[in-house]
CSV table of C-alpha atoms and ligand atoms in Angstrom, one decimal:
chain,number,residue,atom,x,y,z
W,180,UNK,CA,208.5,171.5,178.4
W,181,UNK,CA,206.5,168.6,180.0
W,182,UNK,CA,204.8,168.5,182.7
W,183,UNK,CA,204.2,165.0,182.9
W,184,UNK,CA,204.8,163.4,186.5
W,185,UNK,CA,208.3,161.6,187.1
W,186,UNK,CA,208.1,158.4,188.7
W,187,UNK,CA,210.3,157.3,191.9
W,188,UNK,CA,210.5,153.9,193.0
W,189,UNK,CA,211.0,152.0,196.0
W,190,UNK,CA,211.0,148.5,198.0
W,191,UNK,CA,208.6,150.3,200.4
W,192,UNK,CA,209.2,153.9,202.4
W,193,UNK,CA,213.3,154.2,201.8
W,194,UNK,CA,212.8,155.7,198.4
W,195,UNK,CA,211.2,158.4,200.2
W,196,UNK,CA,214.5,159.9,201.3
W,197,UNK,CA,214.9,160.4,197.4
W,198,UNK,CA,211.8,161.7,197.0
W,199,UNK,CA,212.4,164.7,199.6
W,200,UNK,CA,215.4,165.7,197.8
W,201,UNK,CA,213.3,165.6,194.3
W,202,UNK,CA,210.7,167.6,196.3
W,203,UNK,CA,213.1,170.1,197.3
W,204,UNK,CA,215.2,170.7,194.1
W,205,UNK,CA,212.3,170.5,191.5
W,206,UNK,CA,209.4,172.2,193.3
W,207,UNK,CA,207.4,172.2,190.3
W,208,UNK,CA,207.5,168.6,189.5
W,209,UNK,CA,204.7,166.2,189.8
W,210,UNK,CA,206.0,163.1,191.3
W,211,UNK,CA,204.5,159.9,191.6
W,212,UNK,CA,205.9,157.4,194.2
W,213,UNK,CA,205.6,153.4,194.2
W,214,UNK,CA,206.4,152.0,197.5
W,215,UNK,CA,205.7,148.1,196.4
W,216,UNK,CA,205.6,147.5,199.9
W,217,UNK,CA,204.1,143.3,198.8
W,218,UNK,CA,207.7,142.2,198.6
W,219,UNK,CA,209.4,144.2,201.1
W,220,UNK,CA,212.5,144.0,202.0
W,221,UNK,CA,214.7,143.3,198.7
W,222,UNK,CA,218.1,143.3,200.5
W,223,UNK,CA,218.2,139.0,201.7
W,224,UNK,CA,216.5,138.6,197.7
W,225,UNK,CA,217.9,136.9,194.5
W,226,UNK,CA,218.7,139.1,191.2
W,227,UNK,CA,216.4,137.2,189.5
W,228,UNK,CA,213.7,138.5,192.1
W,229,UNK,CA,214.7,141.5,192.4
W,230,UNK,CA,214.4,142.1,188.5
W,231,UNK,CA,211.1,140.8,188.3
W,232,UNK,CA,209.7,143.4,190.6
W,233,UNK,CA,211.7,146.2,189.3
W,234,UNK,CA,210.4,145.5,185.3
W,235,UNK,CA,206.6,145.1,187.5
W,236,UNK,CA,207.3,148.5,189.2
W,237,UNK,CA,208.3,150.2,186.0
W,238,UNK,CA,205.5,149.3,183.6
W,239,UNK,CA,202.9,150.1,186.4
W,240,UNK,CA,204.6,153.8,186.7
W,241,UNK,CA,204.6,153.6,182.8
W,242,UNK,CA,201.3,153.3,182.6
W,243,UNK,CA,200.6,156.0,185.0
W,244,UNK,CA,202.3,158.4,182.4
W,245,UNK,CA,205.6,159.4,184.2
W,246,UNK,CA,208.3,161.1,181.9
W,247,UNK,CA,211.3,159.5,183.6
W,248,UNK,CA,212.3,157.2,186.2
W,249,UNK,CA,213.9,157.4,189.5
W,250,UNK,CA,215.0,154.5,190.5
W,251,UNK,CA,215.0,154.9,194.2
W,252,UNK,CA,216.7,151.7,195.4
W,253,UNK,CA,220.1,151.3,195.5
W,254,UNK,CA,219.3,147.3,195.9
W,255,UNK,CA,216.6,147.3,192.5
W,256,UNK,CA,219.3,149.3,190.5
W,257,UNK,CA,222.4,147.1,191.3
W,258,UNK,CA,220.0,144.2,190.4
W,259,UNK,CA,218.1,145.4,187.7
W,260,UNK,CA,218.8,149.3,186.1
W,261,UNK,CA,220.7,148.1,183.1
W,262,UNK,CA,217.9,145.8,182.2
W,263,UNK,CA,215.3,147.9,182.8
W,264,UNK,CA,217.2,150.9,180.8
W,265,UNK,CA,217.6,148.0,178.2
W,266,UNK,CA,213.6,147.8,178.0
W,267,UNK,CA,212.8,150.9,178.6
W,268,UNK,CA,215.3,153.0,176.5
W,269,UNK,CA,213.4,155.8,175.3
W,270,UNK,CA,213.0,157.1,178.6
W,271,UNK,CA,215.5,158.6,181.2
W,272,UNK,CA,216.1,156.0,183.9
W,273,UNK,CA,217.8,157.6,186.9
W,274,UNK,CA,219.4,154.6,189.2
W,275,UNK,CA,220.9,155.2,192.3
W,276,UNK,CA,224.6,153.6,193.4
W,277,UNK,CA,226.1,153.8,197.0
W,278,UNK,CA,228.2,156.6,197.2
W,279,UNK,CA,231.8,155.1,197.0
W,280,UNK,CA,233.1,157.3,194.8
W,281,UNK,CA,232.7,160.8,196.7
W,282,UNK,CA,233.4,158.6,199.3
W,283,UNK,CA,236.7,157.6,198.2
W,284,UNK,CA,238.0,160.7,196.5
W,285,UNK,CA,237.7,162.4,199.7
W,286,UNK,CA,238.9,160.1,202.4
W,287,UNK,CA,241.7,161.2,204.2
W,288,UNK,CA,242.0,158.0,206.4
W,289,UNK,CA,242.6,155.6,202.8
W,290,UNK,CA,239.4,154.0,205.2
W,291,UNK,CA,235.5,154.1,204.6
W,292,UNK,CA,232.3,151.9,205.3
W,293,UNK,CA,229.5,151.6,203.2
W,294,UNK,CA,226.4,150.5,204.5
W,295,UNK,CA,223.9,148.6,202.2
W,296,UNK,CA,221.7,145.7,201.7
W,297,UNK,CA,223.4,142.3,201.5
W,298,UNK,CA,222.6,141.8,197.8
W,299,UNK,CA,224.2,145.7,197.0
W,300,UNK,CA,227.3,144.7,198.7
W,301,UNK,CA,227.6,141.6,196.7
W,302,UNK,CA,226.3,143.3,193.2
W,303,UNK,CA,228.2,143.2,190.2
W,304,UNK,CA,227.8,146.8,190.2
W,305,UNK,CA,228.9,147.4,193.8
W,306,UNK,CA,232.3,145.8,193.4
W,307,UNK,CA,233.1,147.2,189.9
W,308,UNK,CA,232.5,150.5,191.8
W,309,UNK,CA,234.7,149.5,194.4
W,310,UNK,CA,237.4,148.5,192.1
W,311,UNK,CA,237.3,151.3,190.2
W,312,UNK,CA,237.6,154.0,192.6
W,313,UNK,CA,238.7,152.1,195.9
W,314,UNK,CA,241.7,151.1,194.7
W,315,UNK,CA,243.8,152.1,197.5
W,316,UNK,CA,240.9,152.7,199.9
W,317,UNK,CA,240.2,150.0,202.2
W,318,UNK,CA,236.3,149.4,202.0
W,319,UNK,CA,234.6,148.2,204.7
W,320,UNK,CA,231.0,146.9,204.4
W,321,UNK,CA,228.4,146.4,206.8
W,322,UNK,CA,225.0,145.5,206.2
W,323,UNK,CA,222.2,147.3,208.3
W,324,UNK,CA,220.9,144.6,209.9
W,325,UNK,CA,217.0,145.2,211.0
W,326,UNK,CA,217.4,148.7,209.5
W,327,UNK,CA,214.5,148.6,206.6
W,328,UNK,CA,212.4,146.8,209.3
W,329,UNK,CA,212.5,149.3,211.7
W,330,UNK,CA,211.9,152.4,208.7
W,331,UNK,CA,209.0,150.0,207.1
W,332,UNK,CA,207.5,149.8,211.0
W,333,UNK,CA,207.7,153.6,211.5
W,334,UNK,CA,210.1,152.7,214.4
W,335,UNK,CA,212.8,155.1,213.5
W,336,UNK,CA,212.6,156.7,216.7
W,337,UNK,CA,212.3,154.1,219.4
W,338,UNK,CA,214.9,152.2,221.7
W,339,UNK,CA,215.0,149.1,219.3
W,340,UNK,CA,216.0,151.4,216.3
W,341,UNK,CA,219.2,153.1,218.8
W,342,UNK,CA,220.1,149.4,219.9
W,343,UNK,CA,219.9,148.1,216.1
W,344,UNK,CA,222.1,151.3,214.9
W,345,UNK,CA,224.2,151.0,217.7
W,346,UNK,CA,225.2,147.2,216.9
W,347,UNK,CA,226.0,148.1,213.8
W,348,UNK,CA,227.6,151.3,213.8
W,349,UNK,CA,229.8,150.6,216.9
W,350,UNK,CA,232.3,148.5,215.8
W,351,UNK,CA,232.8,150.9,213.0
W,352,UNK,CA,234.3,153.0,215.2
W,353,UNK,CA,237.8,151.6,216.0
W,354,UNK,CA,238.4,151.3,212.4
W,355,UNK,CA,239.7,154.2,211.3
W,356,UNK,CA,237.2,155.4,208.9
W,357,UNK,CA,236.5,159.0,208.3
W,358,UNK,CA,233.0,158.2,205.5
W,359,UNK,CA,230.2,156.3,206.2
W,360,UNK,CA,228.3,155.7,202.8
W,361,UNK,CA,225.3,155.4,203.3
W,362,UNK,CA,224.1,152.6,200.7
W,363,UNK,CA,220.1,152.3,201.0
W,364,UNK,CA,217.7,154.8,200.4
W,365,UNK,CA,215.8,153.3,203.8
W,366,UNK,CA,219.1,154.1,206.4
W,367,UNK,CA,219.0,158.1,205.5
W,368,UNK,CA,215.8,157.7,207.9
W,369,UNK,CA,217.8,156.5,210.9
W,370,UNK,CA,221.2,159.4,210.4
W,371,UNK,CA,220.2,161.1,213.3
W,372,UNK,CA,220.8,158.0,215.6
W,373,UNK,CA,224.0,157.1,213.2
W,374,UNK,CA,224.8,160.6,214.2
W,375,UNK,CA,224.4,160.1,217.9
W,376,UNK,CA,226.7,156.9,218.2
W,377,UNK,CA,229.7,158.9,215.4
W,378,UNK,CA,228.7,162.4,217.7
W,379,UNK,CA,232.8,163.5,218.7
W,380,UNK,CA,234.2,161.3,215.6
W,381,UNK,CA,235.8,163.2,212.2
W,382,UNK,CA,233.3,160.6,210.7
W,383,UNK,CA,231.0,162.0,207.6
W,384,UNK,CA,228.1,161.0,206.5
W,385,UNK,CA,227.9,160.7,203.2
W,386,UNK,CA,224.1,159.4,201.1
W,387,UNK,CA,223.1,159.8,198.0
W,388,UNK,CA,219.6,161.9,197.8
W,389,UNK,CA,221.0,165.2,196.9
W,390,UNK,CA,223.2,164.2,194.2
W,391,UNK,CA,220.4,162.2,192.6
W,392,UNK,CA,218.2,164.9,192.4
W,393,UNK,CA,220.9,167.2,191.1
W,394,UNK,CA,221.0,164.4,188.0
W,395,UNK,CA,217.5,164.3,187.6
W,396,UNK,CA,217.2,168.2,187.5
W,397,UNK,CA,220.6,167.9,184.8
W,398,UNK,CA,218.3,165.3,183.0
W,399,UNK,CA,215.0,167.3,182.7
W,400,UNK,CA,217.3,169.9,181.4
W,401,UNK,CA,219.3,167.9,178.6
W,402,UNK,CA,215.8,166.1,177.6
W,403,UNK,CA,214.1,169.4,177.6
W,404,UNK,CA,211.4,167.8,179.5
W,405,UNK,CA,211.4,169.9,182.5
W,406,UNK,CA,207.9,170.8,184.2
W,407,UNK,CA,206.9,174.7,183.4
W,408,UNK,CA,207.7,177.0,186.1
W,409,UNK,CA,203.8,177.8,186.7
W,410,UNK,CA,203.2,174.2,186.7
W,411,UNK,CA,201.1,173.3,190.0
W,412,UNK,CA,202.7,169.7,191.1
W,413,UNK,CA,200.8,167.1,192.2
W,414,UNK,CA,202.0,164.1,194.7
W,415,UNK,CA,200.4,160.4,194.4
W,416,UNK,CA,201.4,157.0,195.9
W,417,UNK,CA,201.0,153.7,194.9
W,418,UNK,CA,201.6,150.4,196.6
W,419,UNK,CA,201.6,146.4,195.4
W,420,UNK,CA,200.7,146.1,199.0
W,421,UNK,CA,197.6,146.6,200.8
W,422,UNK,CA,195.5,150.8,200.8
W,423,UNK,CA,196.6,151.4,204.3
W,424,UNK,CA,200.4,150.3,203.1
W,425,UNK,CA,199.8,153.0,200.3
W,426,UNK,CA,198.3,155.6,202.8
W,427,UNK,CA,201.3,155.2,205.1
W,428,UNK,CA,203.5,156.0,202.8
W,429,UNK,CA,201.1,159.2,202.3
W,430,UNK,CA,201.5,159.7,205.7
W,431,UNK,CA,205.2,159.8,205.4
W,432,UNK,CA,205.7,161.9,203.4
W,433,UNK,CA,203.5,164.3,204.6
W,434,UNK,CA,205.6,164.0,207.7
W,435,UNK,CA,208.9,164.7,206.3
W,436,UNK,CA,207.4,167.5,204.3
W,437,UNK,CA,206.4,169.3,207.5
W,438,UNK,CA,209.3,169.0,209.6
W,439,UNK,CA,211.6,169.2,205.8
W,440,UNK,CA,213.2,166.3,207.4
W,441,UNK,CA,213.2,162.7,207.7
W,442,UNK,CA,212.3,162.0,210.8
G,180,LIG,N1,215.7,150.9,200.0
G,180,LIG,C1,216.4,149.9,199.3
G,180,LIG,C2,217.8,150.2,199.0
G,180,LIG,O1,218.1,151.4,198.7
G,180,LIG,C3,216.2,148.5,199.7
G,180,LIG,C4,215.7,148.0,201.0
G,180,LIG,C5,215.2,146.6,201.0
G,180,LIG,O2,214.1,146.4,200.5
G,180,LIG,O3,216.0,145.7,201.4
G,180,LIG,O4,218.6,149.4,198.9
């Protein structure tokens, strides 16, 4: 039993998404939530960068006490979760991966897309994935361009954000595919305008919240460092950006909270 907080971690609002699903599934968690926000977006970034800011994000939700570590970036873990678990290895580090694998155990078309940063789709990681389990599964990746823009600006719901989803998930559609993966924890925000472009298509959506939390809940379990069932949770945010960064992503989350969805 612990009812220390668990830490989730994030560019800026994407990890969010995550943190819903860890809201949901372990409602007597504390959760802390770092949105650095200061170096926002990752995806154009080096490794090197990217590293730097993830071992930064860590030790700052170290010192805040957290138990474990959600790593709620698939861009910061391709770059930088086997280092950080390195570190850090007395304490459960969660990463999260786009989700080829369901994604290619369950295509019926041999065809999928993943969506993700540009440095996910060119990680290490990402292609070992690919190779492993996309053997005979043609892979096709897109990056969402503008997409972490538009979620950082709170523009999710606008004109620009349908025009942005729309050039990207429009030529999708005369390839065959029956998955889109869903590789950033910032494009879960814009589904329902994925949604309205796919609307008539056998095409699922597949991200990776859920299945995260599930691991999480697995790893409380195994650790025996699950929160007590009378355990009153408390919610905090923190930012390497500016307080009215940090208060926005308050706002968020308040948001999806009420309408228990992301937009
Ligand atoms: N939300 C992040 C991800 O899951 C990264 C977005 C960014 O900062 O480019 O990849």
């Amino acid at each position: 039993m612990n009812n220390a907080p668990i830490g989730v971690y994030d560019s800026g609002f994407g990890g969010l998404s995550v943190w819903l699903e860890l809201h949901r599934m372990l409602p007597c968690e504390s959760l802390v939530y770092l949105g650095d926000g200061k170096n926002c977006p990752y995806g154009g970034r080096s490794r090197e960068e990217i590293t730097r800011f993830a071992f930064e994000a860590v030790e700052r939700l170290v010192t805040e006490g957290v138990k474990m570590v959600v790593v709620g970036c698939n861009t910061a873990t391709t770059a930088a979760v086997d280092a950080v678990r390195a570190h850090w290895s007395e304490m459960p580090i969660v990463g999260l991966e786009p989700a080829v694998k369901p994604a290619c155990l369950t295509t019926a078309t041999r065809r999928i897309a993943v969506l993700a940063t540009e440095h996910s789709l060119r990680s290490d990681m990402f292609l070992r994935t690919a190779a492993r389990y996309a053997e005979d599964v043609e892979v096709v990746k897109v990056v969402g361009r503008g997409f972490v823009e538009l979620v950082e600006g709170d523009r999710e719901s606008t004109p620009e954000a349908m025009e942005a989803v729309r050039g990207v998930v429009e030529p999708l559609l005369d390839k065959n595919i029956d998955k889109i993966v869903l590789g950033c924890t910032h494009y879960p925000f814009l589904r329902p305008l994925i949604e309205r472009v796919i609307a008539g298509r056998d095409i699922e959506i597949i991200d990776s919240g859920e299945a995260v939390a599930r691991r999480v809940r697995w790893l409380l379990d195994r650790y025996d460092i699950a929160a007590a069932e009378d355990h009153n949770p408390e919610y905090r945010f923190l930012s390497f950006a500016d307080e009215e960064y940090r208060r926005g992503l308050e706002r968020k989350a308040s948001k999806i909270l009420l309408s228990d969805n992301l937009l």
